Short mmCIF file of C-alpha atoms in Angstrom, two decimals:
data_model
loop_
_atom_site.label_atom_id
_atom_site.label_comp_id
_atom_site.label_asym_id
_atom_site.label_seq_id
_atom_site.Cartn_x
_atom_site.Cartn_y
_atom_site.Cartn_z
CA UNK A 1 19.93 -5.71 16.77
CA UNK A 2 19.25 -2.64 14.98
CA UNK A 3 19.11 -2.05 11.18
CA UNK A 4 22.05 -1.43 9.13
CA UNK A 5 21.97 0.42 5.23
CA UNK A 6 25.05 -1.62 4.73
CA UNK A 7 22.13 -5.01 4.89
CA UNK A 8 19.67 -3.84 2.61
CA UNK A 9 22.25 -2.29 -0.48
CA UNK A 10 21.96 -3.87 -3.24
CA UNK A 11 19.32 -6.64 -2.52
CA UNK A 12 15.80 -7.39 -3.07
CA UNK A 13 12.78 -7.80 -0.38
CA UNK A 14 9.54 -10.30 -1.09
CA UNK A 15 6.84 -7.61 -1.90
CA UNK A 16 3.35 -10.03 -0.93
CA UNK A 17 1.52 -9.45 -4.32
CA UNK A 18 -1.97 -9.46 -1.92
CA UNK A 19 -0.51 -6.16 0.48
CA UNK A 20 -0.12 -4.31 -3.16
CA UNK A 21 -3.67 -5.39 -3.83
CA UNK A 22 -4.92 -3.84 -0.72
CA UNK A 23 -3.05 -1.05 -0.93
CA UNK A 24 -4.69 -0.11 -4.78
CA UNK A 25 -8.50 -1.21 -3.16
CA UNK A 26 -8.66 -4.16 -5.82
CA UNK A 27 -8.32 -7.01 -3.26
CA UNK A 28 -11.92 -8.05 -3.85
CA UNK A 29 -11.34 -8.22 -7.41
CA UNK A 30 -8.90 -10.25 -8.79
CA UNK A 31 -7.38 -12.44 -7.10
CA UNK A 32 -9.85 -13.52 -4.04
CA UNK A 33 -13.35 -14.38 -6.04
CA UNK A 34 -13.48 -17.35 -3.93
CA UNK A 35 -14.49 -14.86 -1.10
CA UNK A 36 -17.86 -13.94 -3.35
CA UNK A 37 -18.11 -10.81 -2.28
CA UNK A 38 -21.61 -10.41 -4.53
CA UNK A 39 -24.01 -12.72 -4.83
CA UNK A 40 -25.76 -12.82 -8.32
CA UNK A 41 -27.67 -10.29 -8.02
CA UNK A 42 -24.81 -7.95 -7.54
CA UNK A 43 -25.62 -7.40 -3.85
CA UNK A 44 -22.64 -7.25 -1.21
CA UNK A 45 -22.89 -10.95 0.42
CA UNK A 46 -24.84 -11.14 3.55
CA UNK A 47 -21.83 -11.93 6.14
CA UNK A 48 -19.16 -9.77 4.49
CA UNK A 49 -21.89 -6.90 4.51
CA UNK A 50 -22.57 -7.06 7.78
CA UNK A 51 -18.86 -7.28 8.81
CA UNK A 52 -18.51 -4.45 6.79
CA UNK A 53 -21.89 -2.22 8.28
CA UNK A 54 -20.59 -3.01 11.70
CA UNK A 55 -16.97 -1.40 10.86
CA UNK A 56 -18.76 1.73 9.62
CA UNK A 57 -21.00 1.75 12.73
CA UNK A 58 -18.08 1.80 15.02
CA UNK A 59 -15.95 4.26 12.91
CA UNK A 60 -19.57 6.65 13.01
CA UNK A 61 -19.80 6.18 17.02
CA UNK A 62 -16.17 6.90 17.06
CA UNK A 63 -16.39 10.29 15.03
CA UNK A 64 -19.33 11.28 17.06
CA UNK A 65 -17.98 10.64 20.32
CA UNK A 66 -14.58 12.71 18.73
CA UNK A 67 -12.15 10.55 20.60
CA UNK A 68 -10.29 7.66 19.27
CA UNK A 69 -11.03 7.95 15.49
CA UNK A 70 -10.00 5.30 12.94
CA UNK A 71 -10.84 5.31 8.63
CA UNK A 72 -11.64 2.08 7.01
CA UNK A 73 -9.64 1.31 3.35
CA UNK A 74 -12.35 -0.10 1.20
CA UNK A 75 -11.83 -2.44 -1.53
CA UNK A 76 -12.98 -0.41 -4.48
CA UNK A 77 -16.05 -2.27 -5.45
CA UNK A 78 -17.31 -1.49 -1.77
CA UNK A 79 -16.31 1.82 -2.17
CA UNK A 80 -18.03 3.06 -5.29
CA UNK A 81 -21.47 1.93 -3.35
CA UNK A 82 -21.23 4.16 -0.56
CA UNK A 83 -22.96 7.09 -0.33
CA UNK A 84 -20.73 9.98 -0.73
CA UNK A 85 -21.66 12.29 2.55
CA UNK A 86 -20.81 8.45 4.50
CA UNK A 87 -17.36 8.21 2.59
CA UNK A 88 -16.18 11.43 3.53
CA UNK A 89 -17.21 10.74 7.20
CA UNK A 90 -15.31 7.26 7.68
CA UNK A 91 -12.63 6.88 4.34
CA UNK A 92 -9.39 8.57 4.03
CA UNK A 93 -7.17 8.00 0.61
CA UNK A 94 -3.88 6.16 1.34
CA UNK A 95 -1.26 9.09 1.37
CA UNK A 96 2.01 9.09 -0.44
CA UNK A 97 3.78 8.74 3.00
CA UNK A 98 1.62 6.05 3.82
CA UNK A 99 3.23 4.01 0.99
CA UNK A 100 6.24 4.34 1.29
CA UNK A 101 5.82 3.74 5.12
CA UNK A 102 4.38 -0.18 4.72
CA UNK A 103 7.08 -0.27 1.58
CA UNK A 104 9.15 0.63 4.57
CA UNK A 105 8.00 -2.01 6.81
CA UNK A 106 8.03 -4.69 4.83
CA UNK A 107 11.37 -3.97 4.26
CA UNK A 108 12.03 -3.73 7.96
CA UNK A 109 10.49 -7.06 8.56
CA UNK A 110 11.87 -9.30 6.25
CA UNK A 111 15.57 -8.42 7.54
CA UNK A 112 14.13 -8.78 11.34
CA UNK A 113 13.05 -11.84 10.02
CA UNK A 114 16.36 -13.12 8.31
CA UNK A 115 17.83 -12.23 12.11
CA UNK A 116 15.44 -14.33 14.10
CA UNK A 117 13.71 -11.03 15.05
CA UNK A 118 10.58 -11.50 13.47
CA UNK A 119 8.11 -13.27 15.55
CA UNK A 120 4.41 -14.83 14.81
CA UNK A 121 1.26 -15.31 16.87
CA UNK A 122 -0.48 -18.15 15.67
CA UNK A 123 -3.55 -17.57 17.50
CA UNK A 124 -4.35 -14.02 16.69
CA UNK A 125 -2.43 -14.08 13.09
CA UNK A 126 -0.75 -11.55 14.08
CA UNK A 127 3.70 -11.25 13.73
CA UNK A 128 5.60 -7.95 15.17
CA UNK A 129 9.08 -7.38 15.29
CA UNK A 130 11.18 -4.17 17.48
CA UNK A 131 12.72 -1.29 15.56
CA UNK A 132 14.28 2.02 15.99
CA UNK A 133 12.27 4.82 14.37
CA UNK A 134 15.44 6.20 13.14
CA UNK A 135 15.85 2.86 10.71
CA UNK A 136 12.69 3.20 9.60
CA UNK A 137 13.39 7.15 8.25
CA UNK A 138 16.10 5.61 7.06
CA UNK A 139 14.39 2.78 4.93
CA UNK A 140 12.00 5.33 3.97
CA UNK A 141 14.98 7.37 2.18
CA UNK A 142 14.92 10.05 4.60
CA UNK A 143 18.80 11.05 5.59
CA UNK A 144 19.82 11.93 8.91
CA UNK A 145 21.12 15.32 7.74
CA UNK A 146 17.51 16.29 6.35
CA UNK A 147 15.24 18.68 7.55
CA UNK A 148 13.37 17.64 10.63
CA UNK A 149 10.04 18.08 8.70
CA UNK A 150 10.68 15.06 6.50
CA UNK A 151 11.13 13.08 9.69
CA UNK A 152 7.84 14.79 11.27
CA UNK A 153 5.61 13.83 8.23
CA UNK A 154 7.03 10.13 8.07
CA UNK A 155 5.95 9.94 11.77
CA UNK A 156 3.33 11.21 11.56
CA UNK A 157 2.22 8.75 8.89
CA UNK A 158 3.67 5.64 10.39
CA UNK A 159 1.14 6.37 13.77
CA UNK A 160 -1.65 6.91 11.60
CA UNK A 161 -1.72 3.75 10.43
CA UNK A 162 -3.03 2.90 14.33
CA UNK A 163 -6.37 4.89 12.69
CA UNK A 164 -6.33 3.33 9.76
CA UNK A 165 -8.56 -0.52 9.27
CA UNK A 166 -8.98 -2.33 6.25
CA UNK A 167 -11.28 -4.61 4.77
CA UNK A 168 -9.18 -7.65 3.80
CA UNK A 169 -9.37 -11.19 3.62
CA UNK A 170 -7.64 -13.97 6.12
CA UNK A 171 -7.58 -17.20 5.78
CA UNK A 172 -10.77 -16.87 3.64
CA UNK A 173 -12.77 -14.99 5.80
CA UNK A 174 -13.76 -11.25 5.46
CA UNK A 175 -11.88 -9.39 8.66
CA UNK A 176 -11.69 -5.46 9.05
CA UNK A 177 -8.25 -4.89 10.76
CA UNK A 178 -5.63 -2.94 11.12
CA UNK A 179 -2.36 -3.62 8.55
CA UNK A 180 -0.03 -1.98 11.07
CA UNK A 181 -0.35 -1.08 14.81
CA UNK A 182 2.69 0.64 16.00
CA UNK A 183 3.37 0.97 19.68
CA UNK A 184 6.41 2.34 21.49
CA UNK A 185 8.34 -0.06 23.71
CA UNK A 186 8.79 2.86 26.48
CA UNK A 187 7.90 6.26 27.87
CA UNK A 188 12.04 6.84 28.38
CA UNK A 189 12.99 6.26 25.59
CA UNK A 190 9.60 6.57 22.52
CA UNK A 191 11.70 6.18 19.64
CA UNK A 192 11.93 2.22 20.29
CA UNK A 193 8.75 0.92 18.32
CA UNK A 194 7.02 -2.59 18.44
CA UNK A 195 5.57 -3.03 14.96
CA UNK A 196 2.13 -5.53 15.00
CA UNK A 197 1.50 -6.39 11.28
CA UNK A 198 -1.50 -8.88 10.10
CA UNK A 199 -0.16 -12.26 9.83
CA UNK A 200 -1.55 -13.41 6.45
CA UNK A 201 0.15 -10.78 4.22
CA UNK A 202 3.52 -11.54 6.33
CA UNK A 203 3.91 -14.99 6.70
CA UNK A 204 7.71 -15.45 6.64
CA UNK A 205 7.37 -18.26 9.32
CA UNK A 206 4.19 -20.09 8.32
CA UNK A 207 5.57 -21.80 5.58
CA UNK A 208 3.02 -21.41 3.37
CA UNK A 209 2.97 -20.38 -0.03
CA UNK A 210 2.43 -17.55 -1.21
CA UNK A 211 3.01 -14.78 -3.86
CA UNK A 212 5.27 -12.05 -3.97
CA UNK A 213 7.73 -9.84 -6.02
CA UNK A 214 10.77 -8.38 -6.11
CA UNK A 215 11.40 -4.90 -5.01
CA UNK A 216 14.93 -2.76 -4.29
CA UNK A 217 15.42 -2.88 -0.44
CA UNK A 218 16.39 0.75 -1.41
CA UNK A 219 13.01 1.58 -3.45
CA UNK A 220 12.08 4.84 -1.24
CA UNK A 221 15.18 6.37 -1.52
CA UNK A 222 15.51 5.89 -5.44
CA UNK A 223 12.16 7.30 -5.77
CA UNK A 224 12.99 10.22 -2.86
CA UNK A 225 15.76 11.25 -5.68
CA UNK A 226 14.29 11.30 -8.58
CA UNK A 227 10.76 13.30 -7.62
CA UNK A 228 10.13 17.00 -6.31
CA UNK A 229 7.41 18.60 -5.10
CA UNK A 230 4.60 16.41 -3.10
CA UNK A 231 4.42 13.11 -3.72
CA UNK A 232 2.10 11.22 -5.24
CA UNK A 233 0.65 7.82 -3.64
CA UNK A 234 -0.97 6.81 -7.18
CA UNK A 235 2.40 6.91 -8.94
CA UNK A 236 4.09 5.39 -6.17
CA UNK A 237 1.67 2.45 -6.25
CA UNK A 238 2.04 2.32 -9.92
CA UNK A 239 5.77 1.64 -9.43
CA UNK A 240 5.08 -1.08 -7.56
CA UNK A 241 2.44 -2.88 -10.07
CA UNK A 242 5.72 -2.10 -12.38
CA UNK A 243 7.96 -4.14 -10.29
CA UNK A 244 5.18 -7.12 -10.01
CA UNK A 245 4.68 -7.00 -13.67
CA UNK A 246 9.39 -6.83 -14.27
CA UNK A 247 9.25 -9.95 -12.12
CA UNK A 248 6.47 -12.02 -13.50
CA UNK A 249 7.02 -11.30 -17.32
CA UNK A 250 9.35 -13.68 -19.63
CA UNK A 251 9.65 -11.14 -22.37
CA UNK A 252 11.10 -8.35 -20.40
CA UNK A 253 7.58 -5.79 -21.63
CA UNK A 254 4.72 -5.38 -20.36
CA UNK A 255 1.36 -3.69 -22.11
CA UNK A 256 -1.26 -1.57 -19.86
CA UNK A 257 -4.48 0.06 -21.44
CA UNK A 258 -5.59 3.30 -20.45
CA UNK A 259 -8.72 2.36 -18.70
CA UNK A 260 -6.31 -0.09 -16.59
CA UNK A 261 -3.91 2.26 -15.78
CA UNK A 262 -6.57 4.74 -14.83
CA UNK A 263 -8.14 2.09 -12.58
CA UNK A 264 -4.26 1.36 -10.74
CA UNK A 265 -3.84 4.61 -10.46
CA UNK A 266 -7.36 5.79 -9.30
CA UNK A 267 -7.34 8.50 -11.50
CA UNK A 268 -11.10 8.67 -11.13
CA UNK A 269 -10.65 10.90 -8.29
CA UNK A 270 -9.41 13.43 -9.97
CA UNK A 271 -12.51 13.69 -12.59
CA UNK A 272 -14.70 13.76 -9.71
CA UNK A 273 -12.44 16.39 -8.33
CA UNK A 274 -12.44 18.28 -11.92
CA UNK A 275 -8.95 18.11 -12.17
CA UNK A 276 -9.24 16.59 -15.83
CA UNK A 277 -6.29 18.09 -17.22
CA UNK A 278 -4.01 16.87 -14.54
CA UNK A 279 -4.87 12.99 -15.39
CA UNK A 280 -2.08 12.61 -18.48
CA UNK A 281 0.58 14.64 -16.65
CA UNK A 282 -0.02 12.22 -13.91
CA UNK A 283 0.52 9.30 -16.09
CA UNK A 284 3.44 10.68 -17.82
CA UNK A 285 5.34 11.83 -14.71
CA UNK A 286 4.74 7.82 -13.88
CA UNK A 287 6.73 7.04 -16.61
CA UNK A 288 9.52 9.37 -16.42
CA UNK A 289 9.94 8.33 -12.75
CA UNK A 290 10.22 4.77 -13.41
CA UNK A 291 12.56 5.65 -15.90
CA UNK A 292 14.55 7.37 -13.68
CA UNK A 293 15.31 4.78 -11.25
CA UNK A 294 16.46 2.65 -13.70
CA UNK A 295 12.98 0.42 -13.80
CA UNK A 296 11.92 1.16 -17.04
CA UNK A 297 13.94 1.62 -20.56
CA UNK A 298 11.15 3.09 -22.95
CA UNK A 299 7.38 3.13 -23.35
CA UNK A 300 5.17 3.51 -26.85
CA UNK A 301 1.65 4.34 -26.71
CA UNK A 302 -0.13 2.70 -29.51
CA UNK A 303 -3.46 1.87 -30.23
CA UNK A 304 -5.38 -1.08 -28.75
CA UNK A 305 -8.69 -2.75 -30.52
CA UNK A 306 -11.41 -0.93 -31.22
CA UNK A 307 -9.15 2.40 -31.30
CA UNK A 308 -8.54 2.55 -27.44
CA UNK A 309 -4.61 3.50 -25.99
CA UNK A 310 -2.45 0.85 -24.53
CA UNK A 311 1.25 1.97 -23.46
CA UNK A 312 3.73 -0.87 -24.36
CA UNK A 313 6.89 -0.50 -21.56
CA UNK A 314 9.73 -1.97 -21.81
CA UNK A 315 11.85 -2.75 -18.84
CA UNK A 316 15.68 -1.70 -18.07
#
């Protein structure tokens, strides 16, 4: 059956709190200590070091041989202790298109799910589900009547996920994997798409618990209206972490420091880049874009202890 606007107005999608994680690097923070991904000494533990030094073996071979490349997604601790000639080779940052692509999916596959369409492999931990890359534009907030380059750029960010592997967690052990593999159904007709996600951050048919938020099954195209120019992954993520922190809070606000906001929105990048004076535009366009989709009703920047900024934000 293929996807309808008509079944997604107006309604909210499970957002799995540990994809968002992944998707801002801090999965190894937080959340997943249990993992202990350093030992005391503040060296990377033995296994999950050597899962991660064979990834960046085969991504090297893989570059040198010039054929079928693919970029690993580090967690940010792992990150920041790679040498920086090695992270140019084998990392890639998670484009704007890229988000709103697995926003996209997600979407996709929680109403394949609700239709019986949504299917999971036990043994590999793997779930896929069949869609029509037209839906998908669609979810992404892309109209039919738009330019074909909108439609170009999507697809070309939805294959590159196929290139892109990630070190995450399942079922407490360290894995390097792929989020999304996407695969076309067909030579005839390429525009039919099997869509492979990893099991443990989709679990609609497991029935086990886990955590999630709310987000609009029309998020892309709210944020499509409100922005011009290129997009920006960091804010885009941001939004997100704004919609986790609208559904978990009681008191309808919720207070960020600066250095946390700089660490969500990896705004370290663009000091190492020497773009200093684009880091508070950044955070203010944030704010005026969650504003204008209705997320947000006002935000005061005060003063935190010992004289550092927090932003209190108060939702719509």
């Amino acid at each position: 059956m293929d996807y309808s606007m008509d079944e997604t107005e107006e309604s909210n999608v499970n957002y799995s709190s540990k994809l968002l994680d992944i998707e801002l690097g801090q999965n190894m923070s937080r959340n997943y200590k249990q993992l202990n991904l350093f030992d005391e000494a503040g060296k990377i533990n033995n296994k999950i070091a050597s899962r991660v030094n064979d990834a960046i073996d085969n991504a090297l071979k893989l570059h040198k041989k010039d054929k079928e490349k693919y970029y690993i997604y580090f967690p940010i601790e792992i990150e920041r202790r790679l040498p920086k000639e090695l992270r140019k080779k084998i990392t890639k940052e998670i484009t704007a298109n890229e988000v709103r692509v697995l926003t996209a999916i997600v979407i996709l596959a929680h109403f394949a799910n609700l239709r019986g369409e949504f299917f999971y492999l036990e043994k590999i931990n793997k779930a896929y589900f069949e869609v029509d890359i037209s839906n998908i534009y669609r979810v992404m907030g892309i109209d039919s009547n738009e330019k074909g380059r909108y439609r170009t750029l999507a697809k070309n960010a939805l294959f590159d996920l196929n290139s892109k592997k990630y070190v995450i967690d399942s079922n407490d052990e360290i894995i390097v994997t792929n989020l999304v593999e996407i695969h076309t159904i067909d030579k005839k007709n390429n525009n039919k798409l099997k869509v492979i996600v990893e099991g443990s951050l989709f679990d609609f048919n497991k029935g086990k618990r886990s955590t999630y938020f709310h987000v609009p099954s029309d998020i892309n195209k709210k944020i499509r209206k409100v922005t011009t120019g290129r997009p920006n992954a960091q804010i885009e993520l941001f939004i997100k972490c704004l919609y986790q922190a609208k559904h978990c809070t009681n008191t309808n606000t919720v207070e960020y420091t600066y250095d946390r906001l700089f660490d969500i929105m990896k705004l370290q990048k663009l000091l190492e880049n020497r773009n200093n004076h684009r880091i508070k535009p950044t955070i203010q366009r944030a704010f005026e874009t969650a504003k204008k989709i209705g997320l947000v009703k006002s935000v005061r920047e005060e003063k935190a202890k010992f004289g550092s900024t927090k932003y209190v934000i108060e939702f719509a």
